[in-house]
Short mmCIF file of C-alpha atoms in Angstrom, two decimals:
data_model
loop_
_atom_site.label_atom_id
_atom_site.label_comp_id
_atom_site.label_asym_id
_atom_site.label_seq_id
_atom_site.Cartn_x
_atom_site.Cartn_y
_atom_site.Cartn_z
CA UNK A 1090 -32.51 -187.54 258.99
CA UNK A 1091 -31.75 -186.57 255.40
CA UNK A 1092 -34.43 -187.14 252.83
CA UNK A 1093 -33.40 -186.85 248.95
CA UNK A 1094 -36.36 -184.80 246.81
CA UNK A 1095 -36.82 -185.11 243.29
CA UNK A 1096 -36.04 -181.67 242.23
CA UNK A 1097 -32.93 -181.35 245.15
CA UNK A 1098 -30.12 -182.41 246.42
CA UNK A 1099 -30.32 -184.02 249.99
CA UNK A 1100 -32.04 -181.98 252.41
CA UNK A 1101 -32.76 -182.75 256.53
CA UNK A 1102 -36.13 -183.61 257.49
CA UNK A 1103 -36.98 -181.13 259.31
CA UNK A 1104 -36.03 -178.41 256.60
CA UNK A 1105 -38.49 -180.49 254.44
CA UNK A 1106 -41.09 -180.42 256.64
CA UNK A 1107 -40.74 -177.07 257.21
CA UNK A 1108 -40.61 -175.98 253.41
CA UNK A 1109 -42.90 -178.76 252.03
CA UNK A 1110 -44.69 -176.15 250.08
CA UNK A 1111 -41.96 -174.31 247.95
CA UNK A 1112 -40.53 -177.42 246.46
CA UNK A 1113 -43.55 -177.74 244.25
CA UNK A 1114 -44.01 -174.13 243.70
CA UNK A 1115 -43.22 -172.91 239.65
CA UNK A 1116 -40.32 -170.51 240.60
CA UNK A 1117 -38.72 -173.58 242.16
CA UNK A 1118 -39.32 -175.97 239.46
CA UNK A 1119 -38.06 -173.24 237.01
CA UNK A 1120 -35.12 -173.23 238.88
CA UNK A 1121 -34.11 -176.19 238.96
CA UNK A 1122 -34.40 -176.15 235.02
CA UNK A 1123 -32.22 -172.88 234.84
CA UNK A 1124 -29.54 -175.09 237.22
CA UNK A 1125 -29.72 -177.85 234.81
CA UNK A 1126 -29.14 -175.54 231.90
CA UNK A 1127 -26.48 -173.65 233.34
CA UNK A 1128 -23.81 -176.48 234.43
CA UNK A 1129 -24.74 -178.00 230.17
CA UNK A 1130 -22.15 -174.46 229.57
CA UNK A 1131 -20.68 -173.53 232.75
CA UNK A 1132 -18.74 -174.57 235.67
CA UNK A 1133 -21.86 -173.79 238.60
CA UNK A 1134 -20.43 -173.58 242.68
CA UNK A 1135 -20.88 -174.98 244.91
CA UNK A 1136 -20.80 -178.71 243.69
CA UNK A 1137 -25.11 -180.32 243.66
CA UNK A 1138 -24.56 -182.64 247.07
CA UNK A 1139 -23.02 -179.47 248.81
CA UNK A 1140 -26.03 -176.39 248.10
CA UNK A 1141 -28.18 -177.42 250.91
CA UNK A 1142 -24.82 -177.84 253.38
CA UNK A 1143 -26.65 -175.12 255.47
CA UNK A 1144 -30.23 -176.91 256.04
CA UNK A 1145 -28.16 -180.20 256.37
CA UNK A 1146 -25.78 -178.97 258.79
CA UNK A 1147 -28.24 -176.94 261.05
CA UNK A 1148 -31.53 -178.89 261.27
CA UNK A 1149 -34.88 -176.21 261.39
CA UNK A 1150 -35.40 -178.00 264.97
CA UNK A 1151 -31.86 -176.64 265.64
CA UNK A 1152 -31.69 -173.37 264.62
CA UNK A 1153 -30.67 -170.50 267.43
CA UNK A 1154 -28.55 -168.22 265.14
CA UNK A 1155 -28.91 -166.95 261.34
CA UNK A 1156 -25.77 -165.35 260.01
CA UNK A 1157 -26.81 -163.52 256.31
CA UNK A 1158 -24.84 -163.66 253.36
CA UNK A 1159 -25.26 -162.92 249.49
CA UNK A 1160 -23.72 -165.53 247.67
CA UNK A 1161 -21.31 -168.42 247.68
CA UNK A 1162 -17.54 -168.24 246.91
CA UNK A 1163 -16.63 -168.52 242.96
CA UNK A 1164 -13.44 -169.90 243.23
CA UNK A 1165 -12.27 -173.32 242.63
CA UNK A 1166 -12.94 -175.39 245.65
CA UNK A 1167 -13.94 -172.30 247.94
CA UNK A 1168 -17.71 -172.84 247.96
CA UNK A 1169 -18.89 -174.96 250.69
CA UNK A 1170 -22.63 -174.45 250.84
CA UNK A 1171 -22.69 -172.37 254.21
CA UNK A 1172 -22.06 -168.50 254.16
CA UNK A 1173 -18.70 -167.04 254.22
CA UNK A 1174 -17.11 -170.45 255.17
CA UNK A 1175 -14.70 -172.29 252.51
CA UNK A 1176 -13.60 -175.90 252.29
CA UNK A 1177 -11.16 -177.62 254.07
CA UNK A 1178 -7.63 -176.54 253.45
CA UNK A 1179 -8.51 -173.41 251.27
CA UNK A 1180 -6.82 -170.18 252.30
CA UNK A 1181 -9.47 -167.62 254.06
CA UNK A 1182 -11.26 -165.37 252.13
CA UNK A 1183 -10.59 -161.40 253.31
CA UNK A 1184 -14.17 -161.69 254.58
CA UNK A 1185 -13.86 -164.39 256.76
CA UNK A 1186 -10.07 -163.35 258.27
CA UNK A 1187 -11.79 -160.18 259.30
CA UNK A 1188 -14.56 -162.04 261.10
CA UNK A 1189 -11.89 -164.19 262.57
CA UNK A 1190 -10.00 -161.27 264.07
CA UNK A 1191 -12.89 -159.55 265.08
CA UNK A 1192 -13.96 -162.37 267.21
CA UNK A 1193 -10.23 -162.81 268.73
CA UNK A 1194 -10.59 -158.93 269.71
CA UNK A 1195 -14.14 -159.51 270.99
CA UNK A 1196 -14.06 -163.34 272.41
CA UNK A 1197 -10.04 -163.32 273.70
CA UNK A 1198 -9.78 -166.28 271.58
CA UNK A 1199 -6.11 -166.78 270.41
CA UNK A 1200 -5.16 -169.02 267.59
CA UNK A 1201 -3.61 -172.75 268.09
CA UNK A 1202 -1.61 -174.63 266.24
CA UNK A 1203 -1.66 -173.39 262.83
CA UNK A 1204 -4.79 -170.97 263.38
CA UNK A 1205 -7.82 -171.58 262.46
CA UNK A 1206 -9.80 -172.84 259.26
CA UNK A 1207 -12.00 -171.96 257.45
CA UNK A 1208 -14.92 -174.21 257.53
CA UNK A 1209 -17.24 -173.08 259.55
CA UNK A 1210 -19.56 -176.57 259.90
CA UNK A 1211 -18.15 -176.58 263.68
CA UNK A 1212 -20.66 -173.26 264.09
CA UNK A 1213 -23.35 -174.79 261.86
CA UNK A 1214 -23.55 -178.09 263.74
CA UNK A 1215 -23.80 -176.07 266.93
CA UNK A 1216 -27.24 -174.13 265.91
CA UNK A 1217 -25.80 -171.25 262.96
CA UNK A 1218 -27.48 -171.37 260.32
CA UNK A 1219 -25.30 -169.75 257.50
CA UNK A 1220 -27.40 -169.11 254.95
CA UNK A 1221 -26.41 -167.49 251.50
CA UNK A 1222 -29.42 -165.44 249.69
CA UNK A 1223 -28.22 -167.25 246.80
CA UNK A 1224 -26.94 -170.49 246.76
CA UNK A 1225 -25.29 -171.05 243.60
CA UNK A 1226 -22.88 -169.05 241.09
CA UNK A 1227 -20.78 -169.30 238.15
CA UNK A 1228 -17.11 -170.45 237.99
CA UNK A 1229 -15.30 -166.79 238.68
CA UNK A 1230 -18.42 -164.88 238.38
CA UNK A 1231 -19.84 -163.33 241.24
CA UNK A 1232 -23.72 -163.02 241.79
CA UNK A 1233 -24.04 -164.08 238.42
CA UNK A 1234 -27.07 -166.55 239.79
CA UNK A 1235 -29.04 -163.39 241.05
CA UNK A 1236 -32.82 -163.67 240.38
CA UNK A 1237 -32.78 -166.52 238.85
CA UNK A 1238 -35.37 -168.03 242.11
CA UNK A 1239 -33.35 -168.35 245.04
CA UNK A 1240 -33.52 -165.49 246.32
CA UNK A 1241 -37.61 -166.18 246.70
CA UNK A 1242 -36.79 -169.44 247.96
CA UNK A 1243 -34.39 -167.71 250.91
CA UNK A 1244 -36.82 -165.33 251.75
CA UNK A 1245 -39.41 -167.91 252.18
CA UNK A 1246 -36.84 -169.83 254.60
CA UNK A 1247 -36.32 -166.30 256.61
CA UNK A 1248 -40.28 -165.67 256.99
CA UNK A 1249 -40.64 -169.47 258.17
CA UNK A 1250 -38.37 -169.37 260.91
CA UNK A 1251 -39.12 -165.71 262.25
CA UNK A 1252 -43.25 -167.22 262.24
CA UNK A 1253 -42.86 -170.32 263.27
CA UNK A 1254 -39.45 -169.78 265.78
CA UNK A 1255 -38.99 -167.57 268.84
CA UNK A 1256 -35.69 -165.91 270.13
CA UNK A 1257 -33.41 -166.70 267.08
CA UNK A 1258 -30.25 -163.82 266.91
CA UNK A 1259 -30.01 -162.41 262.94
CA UNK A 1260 -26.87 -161.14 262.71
CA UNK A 1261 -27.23 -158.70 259.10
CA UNK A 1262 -23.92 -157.53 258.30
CA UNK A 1263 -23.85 -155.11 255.30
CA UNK A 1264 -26.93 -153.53 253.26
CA UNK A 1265 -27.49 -156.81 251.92
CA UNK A 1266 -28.11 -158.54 254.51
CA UNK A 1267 -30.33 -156.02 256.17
CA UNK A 1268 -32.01 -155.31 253.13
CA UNK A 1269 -34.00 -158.65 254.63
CA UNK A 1270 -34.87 -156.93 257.89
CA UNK A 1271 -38.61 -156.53 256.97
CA UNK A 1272 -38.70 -160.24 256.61
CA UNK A 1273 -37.99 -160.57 260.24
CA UNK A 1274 -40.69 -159.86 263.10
CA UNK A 1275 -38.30 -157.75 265.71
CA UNK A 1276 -41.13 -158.42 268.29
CA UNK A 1277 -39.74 -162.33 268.19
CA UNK A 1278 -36.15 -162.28 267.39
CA UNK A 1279 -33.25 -160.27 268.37
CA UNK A 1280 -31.32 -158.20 264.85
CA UNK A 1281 -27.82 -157.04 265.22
CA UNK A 1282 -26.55 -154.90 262.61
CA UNK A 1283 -23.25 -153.80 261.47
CA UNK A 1284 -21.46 -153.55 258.64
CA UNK A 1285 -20.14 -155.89 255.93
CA UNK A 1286 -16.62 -157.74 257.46
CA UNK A 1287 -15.29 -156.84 253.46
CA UNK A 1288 -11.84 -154.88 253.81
CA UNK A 1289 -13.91 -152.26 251.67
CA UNK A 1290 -16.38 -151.86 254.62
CA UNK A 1291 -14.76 -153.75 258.08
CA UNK A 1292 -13.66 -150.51 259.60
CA UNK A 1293 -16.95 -148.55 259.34
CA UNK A 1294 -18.47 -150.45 261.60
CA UNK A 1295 -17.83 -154.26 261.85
CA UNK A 1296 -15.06 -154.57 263.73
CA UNK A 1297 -15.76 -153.78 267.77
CA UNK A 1298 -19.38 -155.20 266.61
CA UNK A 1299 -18.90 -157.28 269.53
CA UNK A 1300 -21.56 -159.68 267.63
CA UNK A 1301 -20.30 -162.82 269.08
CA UNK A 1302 -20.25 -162.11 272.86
CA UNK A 1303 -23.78 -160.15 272.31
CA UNK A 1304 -25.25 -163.57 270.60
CA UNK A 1305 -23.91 -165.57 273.19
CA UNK A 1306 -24.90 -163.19 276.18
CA UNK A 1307 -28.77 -163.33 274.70
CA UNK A 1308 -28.64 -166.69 274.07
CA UNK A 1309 -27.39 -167.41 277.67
CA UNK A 1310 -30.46 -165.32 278.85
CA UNK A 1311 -32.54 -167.31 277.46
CA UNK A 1312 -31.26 -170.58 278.84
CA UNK A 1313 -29.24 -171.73 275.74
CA UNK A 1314 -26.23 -173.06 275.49
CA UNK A 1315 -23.42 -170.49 274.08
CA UNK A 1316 -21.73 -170.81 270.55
CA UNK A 1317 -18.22 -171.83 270.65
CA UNK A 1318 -16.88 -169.03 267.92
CA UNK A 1319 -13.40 -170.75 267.51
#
């Protein structure tokens, strides 16, 4: 169940439950002022119904797997609301053909047809939660939406499900990402680290990661049902 707030675009139930509290906190009303100012002058990704695509997709009941990322895609039509995934039909990012291959190596998947796309809802509907640190930017401007609040909102999403959740998989790749470690009780949840799947960074330590068959192997230990990575 989707309920529609005031000061947001759709957002599940659950999520709502779950976050009840920030909504009406000042950084989050001043937020949603700075949004409204920002798209009077600029072009502002990804589009209003899609910036809560994550919480919608992945339900706070449903949530067995966090991937990390910074923040969404500033090209036209790229930004779909989850992390590192792009919208139908859009050619794949370097970031996300590097995750791609890096899966083939580690799952043995092989493509079909003509490969695979880019939208990754078919992991978010299964439990992956792929949450940006920042959910909105700028037509062609990367992180250009940086401390404006949602990186306090995020944060506060990270703390709630390492307190109130038990056996999730983080998977932090790049100092970004696991620059929200601390957030995170270890004692709980399982971290896997690597580095960013950027061509800058993908061969110093993200690809042979092996992230995907590690989720699914602790997952499986704990009596869950595997993620389908294809």
């Amino acid at each position: 169940m989707e309920v529609r707030l005031s000061i947001s675009p759709v957002i599940h139930s659950t999520w709502l439950e779950a976050l009840k509290d920030e909504f009406d906190k000042p950084y989050f009303l001043q937020l949603k002022q700075y949004l409204i100012e920002e798209r009077k002058g600029h072009i502002v990704y990804p589009p209003g119904k899609l910036i809560f695509s994550a919480f919608n997709h992945t339900p706070f009941s449903r949530v067995e797997v966090v991937i990390l990322g910074q923040d969404p895609y500033h090209g036209a039509g790229q930004a779909n609301g989850l992390c590192f995934s792009v919208s139908d039909g859009v050619p794949l990012p370097p970031s996300l053909a590097n995750i791609f291959k890096e899966i083939k190596e580690d799952m043995g998947y092989t493509y079909e047809g003509k490969g695979w796309q880019g939208n990754l809802e078919r992991w978010a509907d299964q439990g992956v939660l792929l949450l940006n640190a920042i959910l909105t930017v700028r037509a062609g401007e990367p992180g250009s939406h940086r401390n404006c609040g949602w990186e306090t909102f995020t944060d506060s999403v990270i703390r709630h499900l390492s307190k109130e959740k038990e056996g999730l998989v983080f998977l932090l790749w790049g100092k970004y990402a696991q620059a929200k470690e601390p957030l995170i009780d270890a004692s709980r949840h399982q971290i896997l680290k690597a580095a960013h799947p950027s061509p800058f960074s993908a061969y110093n330590g993200f690809f042979g990661c092996k992230h995907f068959s590690k989720t699914n192997e602790i997952l499986k230990a704990q009596g869950k049902k595997e993620i389908d990575w294809r």
